[in-house]
């Protein structure tokens, strides 16, 4: 980047504010100056075009363009109230894209807000991946605890035992049928491709089955099979009651193993 861009981006950073919730915003009157507009009336046209682009994209314009007022100082110390806006990063990006491209400041602003938006997308994606990793690890820990409880109950055929829990939760489908339903290959790791909702449902199934087998003192392999199936079915009914999506209908997510490997190299 050039020194001119670096100096410009520093001005944008200086005028940036952040809400308590962590949302970045700027005042339109500051952006007007930084985009090289002398008259508000001319700059307001760019704002209105940006609002229209926001609405067309399906975003709530009032969320990104919040109209407010500002006091400005006139000659001899007099003050006057004028229109202003609180603008999100996305709103500023749209304004820059709809501003006068002949102004060098506009090109700098387009670059700055595009880079900021990209950085936020990467940050959000990493946060979602980290959350999925945490939930995956929680499910695997729960499955290990469940396996110990099943062993104590007399289970020796753990593949069948696990499948009974899946059948209860997934409407009669075992692991093979679940993969087929979701378009996965036989060698794919189902847990590795689960999203947050599916991971949470399975973690609940595993922890509740573990609890029930222990507290009800389930004895015998067949009884453990039935209990795991019953708990899976109860979790499925709970999802149905709250209007949730059945786990077999939830879309698969990109492989967590590949995502984490790619992020570690980045």
Short mmCIF file of C-alpha atoms in Angstrom, two decimals:
data_model
loop_
_atom_site.label_atom_id
_atom_site.label_comp_id
_atom_site.label_asym_id
_atom_site.label_seq_id
_atom_site.Cartn_x
_atom_site.Cartn_y
_atom_site.Cartn_z
CA UNK A 1 0.00 0.00 0.00
CA UNK A 2 1.10 3.61 -0.64
CA UNK A 3 1.88 6.18 2.00
CA UNK A 4 -1.20 8.13 0.88
CA UNK A 5 -3.43 5.11 1.53
CA UNK A 6 -1.78 4.42 4.89
CA UNK A 7 -2.36 8.01 5.98
CA UNK A 8 -5.97 7.87 4.77
CA UNK A 9 -6.74 4.59 6.50
CA UNK A 10 -5.31 6.02 9.72
CA UNK A 11 -7.82 8.88 9.49
CA UNK A 12 -10.65 6.38 9.11
CA UNK A 13 -9.37 4.44 12.11
CA UNK A 14 -9.18 7.62 14.18
CA UNK A 15 -12.81 8.49 13.46
CA UNK A 16 -14.09 4.96 14.09
CA UNK A 17 -16.16 4.26 17.20
CA UNK A 18 -17.15 0.92 18.71
CA UNK A 19 -20.37 0.10 20.56
CA UNK A 20 -20.43 -1.87 23.80
CA UNK A 21 -21.43 -4.87 21.70
CA UNK A 22 -18.30 -4.54 19.59
CA UNK A 23 -19.93 -3.07 16.46
CA UNK A 24 -17.80 -0.58 14.54
CA UNK A 25 -19.45 2.61 13.32
CA UNK A 26 -18.66 6.01 11.84
CA UNK A 27 -20.55 9.32 11.59
CA UNK A 28 -21.67 10.25 8.10
CA UNK A 29 -20.44 13.85 8.52
CA UNK A 30 -16.92 12.51 9.11
CA UNK A 31 -17.15 10.15 6.14
CA UNK A 32 -18.37 13.05 3.98
CA UNK A 33 -15.15 14.95 4.63
CA UNK A 34 -12.95 11.89 4.19
CA UNK A 35 -14.56 11.12 0.82
CA UNK A 36 -13.83 14.63 -0.42
CA UNK A 37 -17.40 15.97 -0.50
CA UNK A 38 -17.73 19.66 0.37
CA UNK A 39 -21.51 19.80 0.30
CA UNK A 40 -23.78 17.51 2.33
CA UNK A 41 -26.42 17.65 -0.39
CA UNK A 42 -24.05 15.98 -2.85
CA UNK A 43 -22.88 13.40 -0.33
CA UNK A 44 -26.46 12.58 0.68
CA UNK A 45 -27.02 11.25 -2.83
CA UNK A 46 -24.31 8.64 -2.26
CA UNK A 47 -25.95 7.71 1.05
CA UNK A 48 -29.34 7.21 -0.59
CA UNK A 49 -27.84 5.05 -3.36
CA UNK A 50 -26.04 3.01 -0.72
CA UNK A 51 -29.26 2.55 1.27
CA UNK A 52 -31.00 1.29 -1.85
CA UNK A 53 -28.15 -1.16 -2.53
CA UNK A 54 -28.41 -2.34 1.07
CA UNK A 55 -32.13 -3.02 0.76
CA UNK A 56 -31.70 -4.80 -2.58
CA UNK A 57 -29.11 -7.10 -0.97
CA UNK A 58 -31.70 -8.10 1.64
CA UNK A 59 -30.03 -6.32 4.55
CA UNK A 60 -32.10 -4.09 6.90
CA UNK A 61 -31.06 -0.59 5.88
CA UNK A 62 -32.18 0.97 9.17
CA UNK A 63 -29.75 -1.32 10.99
CA UNK A 64 -26.78 -0.03 8.97
CA UNK A 65 -27.89 3.60 8.40
CA UNK A 66 -29.18 5.08 11.66
CA UNK A 67 -30.27 8.68 11.20
CA UNK A 68 -29.34 11.11 13.96
CA UNK A 69 -28.61 14.81 14.49
CA UNK A 70 -25.41 16.74 15.05
CA UNK A 71 -24.67 20.29 16.21
CA UNK A 72 -22.24 22.22 14.00
CA UNK A 73 -20.59 25.55 14.72
CA UNK A 74 -21.29 28.44 12.32
CA UNK A 75 -19.64 31.80 12.07
CA UNK A 76 -19.24 33.88 15.25
CA UNK A 77 -19.78 30.80 17.43
CA UNK A 78 -23.41 30.17 16.49
CA UNK A 79 -24.58 26.56 16.33
CA UNK A 80 -27.06 24.76 14.12
CA UNK A 81 -28.53 21.25 14.22
CA UNK A 82 -27.98 19.22 11.05
CA UNK A 83 -28.79 15.72 9.84
CA UNK A 84 -26.26 12.97 10.38
CA UNK A 85 -26.11 9.18 10.37
CA UNK A 86 -24.42 6.48 12.37
CA UNK A 87 -22.97 4.13 9.76
CA UNK A 88 -21.83 0.53 10.16
CA UNK A 89 -18.74 -0.72 8.36
CA UNK A 90 -21.01 -2.28 5.73
CA UNK A 91 -22.85 1.01 5.21
CA UNK A 92 -19.55 2.86 4.76
CA UNK A 93 -18.44 0.27 2.22
CA UNK A 94 -21.68 0.71 0.23
CA UNK A 95 -21.35 4.49 0.36
CA UNK A 96 -17.78 4.29 -0.92
CA UNK A 97 -18.92 2.00 -3.76
CA UNK A 98 -21.67 4.51 -4.69
CA UNK A 99 -19.59 7.68 -4.32
CA UNK A 100 -17.86 9.74 -7.04
CA UNK A 101 -15.10 7.45 -8.40
CA UNK A 102 -13.13 10.42 -9.72
CA UNK A 103 -12.22 11.40 -6.16
CA UNK A 104 -8.94 9.73 -5.02
CA UNK A 105 -10.32 9.53 -1.49
CA UNK A 106 -13.12 7.27 -2.72
CA UNK A 107 -10.65 4.73 -4.11
CA UNK A 108 -8.82 4.65 -0.77
CA UNK A 109 -12.10 4.23 1.11
CA UNK A 110 -13.23 1.39 -1.16
CA UNK A 111 -9.96 -0.44 -0.51
CA UNK A 112 -10.07 0.18 3.24
CA UNK A 113 -13.66 -1.00 3.79
CA UNK A 114 -13.27 -3.97 1.43
CA UNK A 115 -10.23 -5.10 3.40
CA UNK A 116 -12.01 -4.52 6.70
CA UNK A 117 -15.01 -6.53 5.54
CA UNK A 118 -12.78 -9.39 4.37
CA UNK A 119 -10.89 -9.41 7.67
CA UNK A 120 -14.19 -9.57 9.59
CA UNK A 121 -15.41 -12.47 7.43
CA UNK A 122 -12.21 -14.40 8.13
CA UNK A 123 -12.46 -13.63 11.85
CA UNK A 124 -16.10 -14.77 11.99
CA UNK A 125 -15.30 -17.97 10.09
CA UNK A 126 -12.47 -18.79 12.47
CA UNK A 127 -14.75 -18.16 15.46
CA UNK A 128 -17.39 -20.53 14.04
CA UNK A 129 -14.75 -23.17 13.37
CA UNK A 130 -13.44 -22.83 16.93
CA UNK A 131 -16.98 -23.23 18.29
CA UNK A 132 -17.52 -26.36 16.20
CA UNK A 133 -14.21 -27.78 17.40
CA UNK A 134 -15.21 -27.20 21.01
CA UNK A 135 -18.60 -28.86 20.48
CA UNK A 136 -17.03 -31.78 18.60
CA UNK A 137 -14.60 -32.36 21.44
CA UNK A 138 -17.46 -32.16 23.93
CA UNK A 139 -19.37 -34.82 21.96
CA UNK A 140 -16.38 -37.12 21.77
CA UNK A 141 -15.81 -36.80 25.51
CA UNK A 142 -19.50 -37.57 26.09
CA UNK A 143 -19.25 -40.62 23.80
CA UNK A 144 -16.25 -41.88 25.76
CA UNK A 145 -18.13 -41.50 29.05
CA UNK A 146 -21.11 -43.28 27.49
CA UNK A 147 -18.89 -46.14 26.27
CA UNK A 148 -17.58 -46.65 29.81
CA UNK A 149 -21.13 -46.76 31.19
CA UNK A 150 -22.13 -49.20 28.44
CA UNK A 151 -19.17 -51.43 29.18
CA UNK A 152 -20.11 -51.50 32.85
CA UNK A 153 -23.64 -52.51 31.81
CA UNK A 154 -22.29 -55.45 29.84
CA UNK A 155 -22.04 -54.08 26.31
CA UNK A 156 -19.41 -55.71 24.11
CA UNK A 157 -20.74 -54.82 20.64
CA UNK A 158 -20.19 -51.09 20.75
CA UNK A 159 -20.91 -50.48 17.06
CA UNK A 160 -24.43 -51.84 17.48
CA UNK A 161 -24.84 -49.92 20.73
CA UNK A 162 -23.85 -46.63 19.06
CA UNK A 163 -26.13 -47.35 16.12
CA UNK A 164 -29.13 -47.79 18.42
CA UNK A 165 -28.63 -44.26 19.71
CA UNK A 166 -28.38 -42.97 16.16
CA UNK A 167 -31.52 -44.86 15.13
CA UNK A 168 -33.50 -43.27 17.94
CA UNK A 169 -32.25 -39.77 17.13
CA UNK A 170 -32.29 -40.02 13.34
CA UNK A 171 -35.72 -41.59 12.83
CA UNK A 172 -34.63 -45.21 12.46
CA UNK A 173 -31.42 -44.55 10.50
CA UNK A 174 -28.14 -46.10 11.55
CA UNK A 175 -24.73 -44.64 10.76
CA UNK A 176 -24.63 -46.06 7.20
CA UNK A 177 -28.08 -44.71 6.35
CA UNK A 178 -27.31 -41.32 7.89
CA UNK A 179 -24.23 -40.94 5.69
CA UNK A 180 -26.22 -41.96 2.63
CA UNK A 181 -28.95 -39.45 3.48
CA UNK A 182 -26.39 -36.66 3.85
CA UNK A 183 -24.45 -37.62 0.73
CA UNK A 184 -21.31 -38.60 2.63
CA UNK A 185 -18.90 -41.32 1.63
CA UNK A 186 -18.66 -44.51 3.73
CA UNK A 187 -15.18 -43.50 4.89
CA UNK A 188 -16.25 -40.00 5.96
CA UNK A 189 -16.30 -39.20 9.68
CA UNK A 190 -19.86 -38.13 10.48
CA UNK A 191 -18.89 -36.16 13.57
CA UNK A 192 -16.23 -34.29 11.59
CA UNK A 193 -18.94 -33.05 9.18
CA UNK A 194 -21.61 -32.11 11.74
CA UNK A 195 -22.65 -28.51 12.24
CA UNK A 196 -23.34 -26.91 15.62
CA UNK A 197 -26.99 -27.94 15.93
CA UNK A 198 -26.26 -31.56 15.05
CA UNK A 199 -23.27 -31.72 17.37
CA UNK A 200 -25.38 -30.31 20.20
CA UNK A 201 -28.19 -32.84 19.61
CA UNK A 202 -25.77 -35.74 19.65
CA UNK A 203 -23.95 -34.48 22.72
CA UNK A 204 -27.30 -34.26 24.52
CA UNK A 205 -28.14 -37.80 23.39
CA UNK A 206 -24.80 -39.15 24.64
CA UNK A 207 -24.85 -37.38 28.02
CA UNK A 208 -28.45 -38.34 28.71
CA UNK A 209 -27.89 -41.97 27.71
CA UNK A 210 -24.83 -42.09 29.97
CA UNK A 211 -26.85 -40.63 32.84
CA UNK A 212 -29.80 -42.99 32.33
CA UNK A 213 -27.68 -46.14 32.08
CA UNK A 214 -25.81 -45.24 35.25
CA UNK A 215 -28.67 -43.97 37.42
CA UNK A 216 -31.17 -46.64 36.36
CA UNK A 217 -28.52 -49.33 36.77
CA UNK A 218 -29.13 -50.80 33.34
CA UNK A 219 -27.72 -54.34 33.17
CA UNK A 220 -27.33 -56.48 30.06
CA UNK A 221 -26.33 -55.66 26.51
CA UNK A 222 -29.83 -55.82 25.03
CA UNK A 223 -31.20 -53.56 27.79
CA UNK A 224 -28.41 -51.06 27.10
CA UNK A 225 -29.24 -51.14 23.38
CA UNK A 226 -32.90 -50.40 24.15
CA UNK A 227 -32.05 -47.61 26.58
CA UNK A 228 -29.75 -45.86 24.14
CA UNK A 229 -32.42 -46.08 21.42
CA UNK A 230 -35.07 -44.76 23.82
CA UNK A 231 -32.95 -41.77 24.83
CA UNK A 232 -32.14 -40.96 21.20
CA UNK A 233 -35.84 -41.06 20.36
CA UNK A 234 -36.67 -38.78 23.31
CA UNK A 235 -34.11 -36.23 22.11
CA UNK A 236 -35.67 -36.40 18.64
CA UNK A 237 -39.12 -35.74 20.08
CA UNK A 238 -37.76 -32.78 22.04
CA UNK A 239 -36.40 -31.31 18.80
CA UNK A 240 -39.77 -31.88 17.14
CA UNK A 241 -41.66 -30.18 20.01
CA UNK A 242 -39.61 -26.99 19.77
CA UNK A 243 -39.97 -26.90 15.97
CA UNK A 244 -36.34 -27.75 15.25
CA UNK A 245 -34.92 -29.39 12.16
CA UNK A 246 -34.52 -33.14 12.36
CA UNK A 247 -30.82 -34.04 12.49
CA UNK A 248 -30.89 -36.08 9.28
CA UNK A 249 -32.14 -32.96 7.47
CA UNK A 250 -29.34 -30.73 8.73
CA UNK A 251 -26.75 -29.89 6.11
CA UNK A 252 -23.22 -31.15 6.49
CA UNK A 253 -20.43 -28.67 7.13
CA UNK A 254 -16.89 -28.57 5.72
CA UNK A 255 -14.52 -31.03 7.38
CA UNK A 256 -13.26 -29.68 10.69
CA UNK A 257 -9.98 -31.55 10.23
CA UNK A 258 -9.35 -29.76 6.94
CA UNK A 259 -10.49 -26.38 8.25
CA UNK A 260 -8.24 -26.50 11.30
CA UNK A 261 -5.31 -27.78 9.22
CA UNK A 262 -5.78 -24.93 6.71
CA UNK A 263 -6.03 -22.30 9.45
CA UNK A 264 -2.89 -23.59 11.16
CA UNK A 265 -0.97 -23.05 7.90
CA UNK A 266 -2.42 -19.59 7.26
#
